[in-house]
PDB file of C-alpha atoms and ligand atoms in Angstrom:
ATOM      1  CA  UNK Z 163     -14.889   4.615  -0.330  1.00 88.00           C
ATOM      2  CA  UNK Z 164     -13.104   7.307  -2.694  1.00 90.00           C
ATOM      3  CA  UNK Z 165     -10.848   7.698  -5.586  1.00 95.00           C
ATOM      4  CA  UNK Z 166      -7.955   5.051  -5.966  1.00 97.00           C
ATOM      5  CA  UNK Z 167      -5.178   6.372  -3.509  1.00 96.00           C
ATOM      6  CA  UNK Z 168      -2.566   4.567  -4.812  1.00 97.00           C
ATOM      7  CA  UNK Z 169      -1.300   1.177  -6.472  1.00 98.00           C
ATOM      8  CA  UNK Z 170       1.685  -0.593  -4.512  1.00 97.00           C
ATOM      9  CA  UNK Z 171       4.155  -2.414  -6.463  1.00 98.00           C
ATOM     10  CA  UNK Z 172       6.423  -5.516  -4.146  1.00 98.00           C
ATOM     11  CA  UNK Z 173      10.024  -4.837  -5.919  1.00 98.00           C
ATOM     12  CA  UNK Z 174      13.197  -6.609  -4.887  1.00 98.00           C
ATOM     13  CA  UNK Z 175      15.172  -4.089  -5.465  1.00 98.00           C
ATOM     14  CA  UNK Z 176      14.037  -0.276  -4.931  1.00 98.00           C
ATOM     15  CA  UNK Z 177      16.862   1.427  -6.164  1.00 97.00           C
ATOM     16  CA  UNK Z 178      16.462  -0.218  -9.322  1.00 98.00           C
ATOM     17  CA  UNK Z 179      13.394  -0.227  -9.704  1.00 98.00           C
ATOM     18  CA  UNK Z 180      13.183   3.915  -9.013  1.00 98.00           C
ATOM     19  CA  UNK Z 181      15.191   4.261 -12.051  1.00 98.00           C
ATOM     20  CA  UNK Z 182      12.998   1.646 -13.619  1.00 98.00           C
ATOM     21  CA  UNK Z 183       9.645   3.800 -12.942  1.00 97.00           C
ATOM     22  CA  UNK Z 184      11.448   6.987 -13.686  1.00 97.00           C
ATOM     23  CA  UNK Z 185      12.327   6.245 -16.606  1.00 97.00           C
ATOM     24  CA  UNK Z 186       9.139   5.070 -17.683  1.00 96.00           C
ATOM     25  CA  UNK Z 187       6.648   7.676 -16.054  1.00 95.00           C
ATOM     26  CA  UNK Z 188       9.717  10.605 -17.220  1.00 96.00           C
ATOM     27  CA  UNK Z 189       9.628  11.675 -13.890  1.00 95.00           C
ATOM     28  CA  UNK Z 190      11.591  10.587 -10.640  1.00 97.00           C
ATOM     29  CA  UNK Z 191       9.724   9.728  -7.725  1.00 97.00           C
ATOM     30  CA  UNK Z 192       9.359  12.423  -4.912  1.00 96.00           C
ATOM     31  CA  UNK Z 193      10.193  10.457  -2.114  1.00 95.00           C
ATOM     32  CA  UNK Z 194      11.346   7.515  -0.274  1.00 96.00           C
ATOM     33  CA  UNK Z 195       9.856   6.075   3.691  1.00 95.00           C
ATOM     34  CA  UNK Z 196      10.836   3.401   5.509  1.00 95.00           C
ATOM     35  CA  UNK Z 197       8.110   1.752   7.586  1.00 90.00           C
ATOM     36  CA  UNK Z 198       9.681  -0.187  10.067  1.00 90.00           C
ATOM     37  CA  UNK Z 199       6.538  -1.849  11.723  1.00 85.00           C
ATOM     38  CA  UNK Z 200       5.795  -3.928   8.479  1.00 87.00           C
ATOM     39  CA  UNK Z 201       9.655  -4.289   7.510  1.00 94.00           C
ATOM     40  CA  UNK Z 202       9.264  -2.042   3.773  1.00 95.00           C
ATOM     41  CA  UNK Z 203      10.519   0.666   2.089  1.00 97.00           C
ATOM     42  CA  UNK Z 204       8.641   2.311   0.019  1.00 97.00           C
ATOM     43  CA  UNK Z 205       8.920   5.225  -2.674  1.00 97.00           C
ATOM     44  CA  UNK Z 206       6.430   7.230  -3.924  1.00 97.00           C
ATOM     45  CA  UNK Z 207       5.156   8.104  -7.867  1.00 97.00           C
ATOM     46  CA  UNK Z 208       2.990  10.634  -9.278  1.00 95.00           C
ATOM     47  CA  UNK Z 209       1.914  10.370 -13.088  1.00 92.00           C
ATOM     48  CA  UNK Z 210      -0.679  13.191 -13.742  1.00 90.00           C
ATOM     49  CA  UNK Z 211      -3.208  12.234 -10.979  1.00 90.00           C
ATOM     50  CA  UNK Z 212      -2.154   8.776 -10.487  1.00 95.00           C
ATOM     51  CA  UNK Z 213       0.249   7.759  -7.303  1.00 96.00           C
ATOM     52  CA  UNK Z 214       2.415   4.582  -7.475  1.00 97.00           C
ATOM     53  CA  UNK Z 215       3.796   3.124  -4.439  1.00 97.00           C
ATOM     54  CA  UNK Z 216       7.002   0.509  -4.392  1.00 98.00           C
ATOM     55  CA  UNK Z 217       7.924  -1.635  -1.960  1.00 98.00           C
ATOM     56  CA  UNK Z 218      11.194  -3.194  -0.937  1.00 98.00           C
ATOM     57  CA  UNK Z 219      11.257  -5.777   1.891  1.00 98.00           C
ATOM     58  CA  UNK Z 220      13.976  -4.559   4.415  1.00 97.00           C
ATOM     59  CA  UNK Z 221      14.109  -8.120   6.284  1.00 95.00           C
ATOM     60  CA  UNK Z 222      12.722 -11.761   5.068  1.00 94.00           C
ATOM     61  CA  UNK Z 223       9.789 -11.748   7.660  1.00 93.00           C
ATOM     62  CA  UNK Z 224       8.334  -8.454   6.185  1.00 95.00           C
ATOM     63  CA  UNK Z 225       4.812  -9.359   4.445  1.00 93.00           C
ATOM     64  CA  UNK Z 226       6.533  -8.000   1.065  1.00 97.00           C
ATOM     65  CA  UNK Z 227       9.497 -10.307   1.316  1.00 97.00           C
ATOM     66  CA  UNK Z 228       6.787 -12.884   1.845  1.00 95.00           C
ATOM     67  CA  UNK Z 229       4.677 -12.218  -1.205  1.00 95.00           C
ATOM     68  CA  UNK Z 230       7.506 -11.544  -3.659  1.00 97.00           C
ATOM     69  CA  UNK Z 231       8.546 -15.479  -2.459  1.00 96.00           C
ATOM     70  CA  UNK Z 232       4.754 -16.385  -3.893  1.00 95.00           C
ATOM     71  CA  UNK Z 233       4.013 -14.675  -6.670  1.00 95.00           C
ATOM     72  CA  UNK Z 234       7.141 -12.631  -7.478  1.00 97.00           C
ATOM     73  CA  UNK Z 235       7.630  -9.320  -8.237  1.00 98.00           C
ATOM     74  CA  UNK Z 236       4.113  -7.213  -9.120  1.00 98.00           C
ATOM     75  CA  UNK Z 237       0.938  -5.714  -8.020  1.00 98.00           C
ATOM     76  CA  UNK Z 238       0.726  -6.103  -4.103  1.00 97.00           C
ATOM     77  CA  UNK Z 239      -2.054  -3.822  -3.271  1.00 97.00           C
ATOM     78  CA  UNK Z 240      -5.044  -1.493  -4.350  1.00 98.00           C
ATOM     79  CA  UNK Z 241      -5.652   1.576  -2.059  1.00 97.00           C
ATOM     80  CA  UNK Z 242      -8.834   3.751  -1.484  1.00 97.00           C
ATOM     81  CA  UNK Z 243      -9.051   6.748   0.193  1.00 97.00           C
ATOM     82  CA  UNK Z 244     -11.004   6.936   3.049  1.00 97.00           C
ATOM     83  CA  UNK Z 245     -12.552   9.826   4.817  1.00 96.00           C
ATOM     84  CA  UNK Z 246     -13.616   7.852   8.038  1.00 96.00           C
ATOM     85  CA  UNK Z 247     -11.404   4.857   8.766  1.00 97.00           C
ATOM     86  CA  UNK Z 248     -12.744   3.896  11.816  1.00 96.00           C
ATOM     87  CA  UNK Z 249     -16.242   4.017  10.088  1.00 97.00           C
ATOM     88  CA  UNK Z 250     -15.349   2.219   7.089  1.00 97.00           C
ATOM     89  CA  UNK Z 251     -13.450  -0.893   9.307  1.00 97.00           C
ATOM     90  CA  UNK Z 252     -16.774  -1.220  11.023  1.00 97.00           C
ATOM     91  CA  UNK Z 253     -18.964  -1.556   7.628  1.00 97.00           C
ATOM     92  CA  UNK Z 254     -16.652  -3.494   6.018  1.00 97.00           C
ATOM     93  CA  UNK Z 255     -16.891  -5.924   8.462  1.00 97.00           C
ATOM     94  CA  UNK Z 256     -20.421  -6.087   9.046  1.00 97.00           C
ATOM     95  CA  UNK Z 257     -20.511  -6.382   5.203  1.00 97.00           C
ATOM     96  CA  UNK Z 258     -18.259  -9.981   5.719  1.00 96.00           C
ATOM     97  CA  UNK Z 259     -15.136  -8.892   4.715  1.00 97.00           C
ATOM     98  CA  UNK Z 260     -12.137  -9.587   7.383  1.00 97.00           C
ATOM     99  CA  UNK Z 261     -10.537  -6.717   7.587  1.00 97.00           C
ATOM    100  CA  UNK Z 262      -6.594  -7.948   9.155  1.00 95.00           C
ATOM    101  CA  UNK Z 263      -5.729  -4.764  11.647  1.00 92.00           C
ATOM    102  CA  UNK Z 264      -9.077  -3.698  13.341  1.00 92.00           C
ATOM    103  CA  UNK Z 265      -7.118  -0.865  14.633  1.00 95.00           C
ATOM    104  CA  UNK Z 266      -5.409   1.096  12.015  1.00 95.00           C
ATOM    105  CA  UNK Z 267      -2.140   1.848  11.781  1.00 93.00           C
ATOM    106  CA  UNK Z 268       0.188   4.676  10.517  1.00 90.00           C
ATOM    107  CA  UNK Z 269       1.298   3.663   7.264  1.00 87.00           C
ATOM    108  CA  UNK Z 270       3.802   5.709   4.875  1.00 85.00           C
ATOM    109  CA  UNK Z 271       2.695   8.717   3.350  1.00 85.00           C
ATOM    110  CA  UNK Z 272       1.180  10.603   6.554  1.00 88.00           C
ATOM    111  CA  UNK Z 273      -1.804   7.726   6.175  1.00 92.00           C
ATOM    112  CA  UNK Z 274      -3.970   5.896   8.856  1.00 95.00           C
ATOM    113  CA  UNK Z 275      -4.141   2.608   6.903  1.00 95.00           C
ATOM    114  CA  UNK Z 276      -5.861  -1.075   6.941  1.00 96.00           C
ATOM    115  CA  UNK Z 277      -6.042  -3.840   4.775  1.00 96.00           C
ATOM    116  CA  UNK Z 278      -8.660  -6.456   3.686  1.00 97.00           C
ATOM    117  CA  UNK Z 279      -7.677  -9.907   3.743  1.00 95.00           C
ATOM    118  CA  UNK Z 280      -7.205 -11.005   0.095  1.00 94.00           C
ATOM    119  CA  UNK Z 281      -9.537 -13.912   0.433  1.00 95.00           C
ATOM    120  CA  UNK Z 282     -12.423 -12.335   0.871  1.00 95.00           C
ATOM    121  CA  UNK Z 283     -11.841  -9.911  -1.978  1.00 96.00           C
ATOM    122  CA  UNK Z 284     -11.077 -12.086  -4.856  1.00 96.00           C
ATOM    123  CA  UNK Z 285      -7.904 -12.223  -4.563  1.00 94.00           C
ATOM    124  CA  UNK Z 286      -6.907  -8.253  -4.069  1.00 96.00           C
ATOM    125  CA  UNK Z 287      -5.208  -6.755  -1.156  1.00 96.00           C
ATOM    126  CA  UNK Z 288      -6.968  -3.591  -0.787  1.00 97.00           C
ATOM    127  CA  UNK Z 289      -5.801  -0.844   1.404  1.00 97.00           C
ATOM    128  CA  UNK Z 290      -7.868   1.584   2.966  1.00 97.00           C
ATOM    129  CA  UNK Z 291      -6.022   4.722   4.122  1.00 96.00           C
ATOM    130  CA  UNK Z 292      -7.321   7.829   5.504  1.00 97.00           C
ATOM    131  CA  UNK Z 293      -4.829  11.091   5.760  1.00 94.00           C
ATOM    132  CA  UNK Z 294      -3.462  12.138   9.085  1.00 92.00           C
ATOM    133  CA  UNK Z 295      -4.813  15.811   9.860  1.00 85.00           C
TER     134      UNK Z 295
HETATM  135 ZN1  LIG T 678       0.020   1.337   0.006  1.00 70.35          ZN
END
């Protein structure tokens, strides 16, 4: 695995929370993607190196709406950059961890992502995502 890719951030509101983050990074974000396979939309951050994803559920099924009901607004996920995804799925799991879309999918950000189930990583959704070429 490589450098932190990003940090996601479940918000109920995005529009708010844009100015929200803008206002506190002095810098608005540089842009906004809908993902309409996982029901989010999502905005995108850049402090110095750092990249800060939010997310906005855009119906109640989507997995943010879901975890905003839980634990309220916050940290949803960690993400690593890949350079193999495929590779990387099939170590993971061989390693134990249960990795919840064997196949990855195209997330925001031109990205080939997949996540780790929470419970077997103490609690973190991590992300691995691997740029499209
Ligand atoms: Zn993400």
């Amino acid at each position: 695995m490589d450098k932190i890719e990003h940090i996601g951030i479940a918000v109920k509101d995005l529009e708010k929370s844009n100015k929200l983050f803008a206002s506190l990074f002095g810098e608005t974000h540089y842009k906004t993607e809908e993902v309409v396979s996982e029901g989010v939309k999502t905005s995108f951050f850049k402090t110095g190196l750092n990249k800060i994803e939010l997310l906005q559920a855009t119906n109640p099924k989507s997995p943010i709406a879901r975890f905003i009901e839980r634990k309220g607004e916050g940290i949803h996920h960690i993400a690593f950059a890949v350079k193999d995804i495929k590779s990387e799925i099939i170590r993971l799991q061989k390693e134990g961890f249960t990795v919840l879309n064997e196949v990855p999918k195209k997330g925001a950000d031109n990205k080939l992502v997949a996540f780790l189930h929470p419970k077997t990583t103490n609690g973190v959704l991590i992300e691995l995502c691997q740029e499209i070429e």
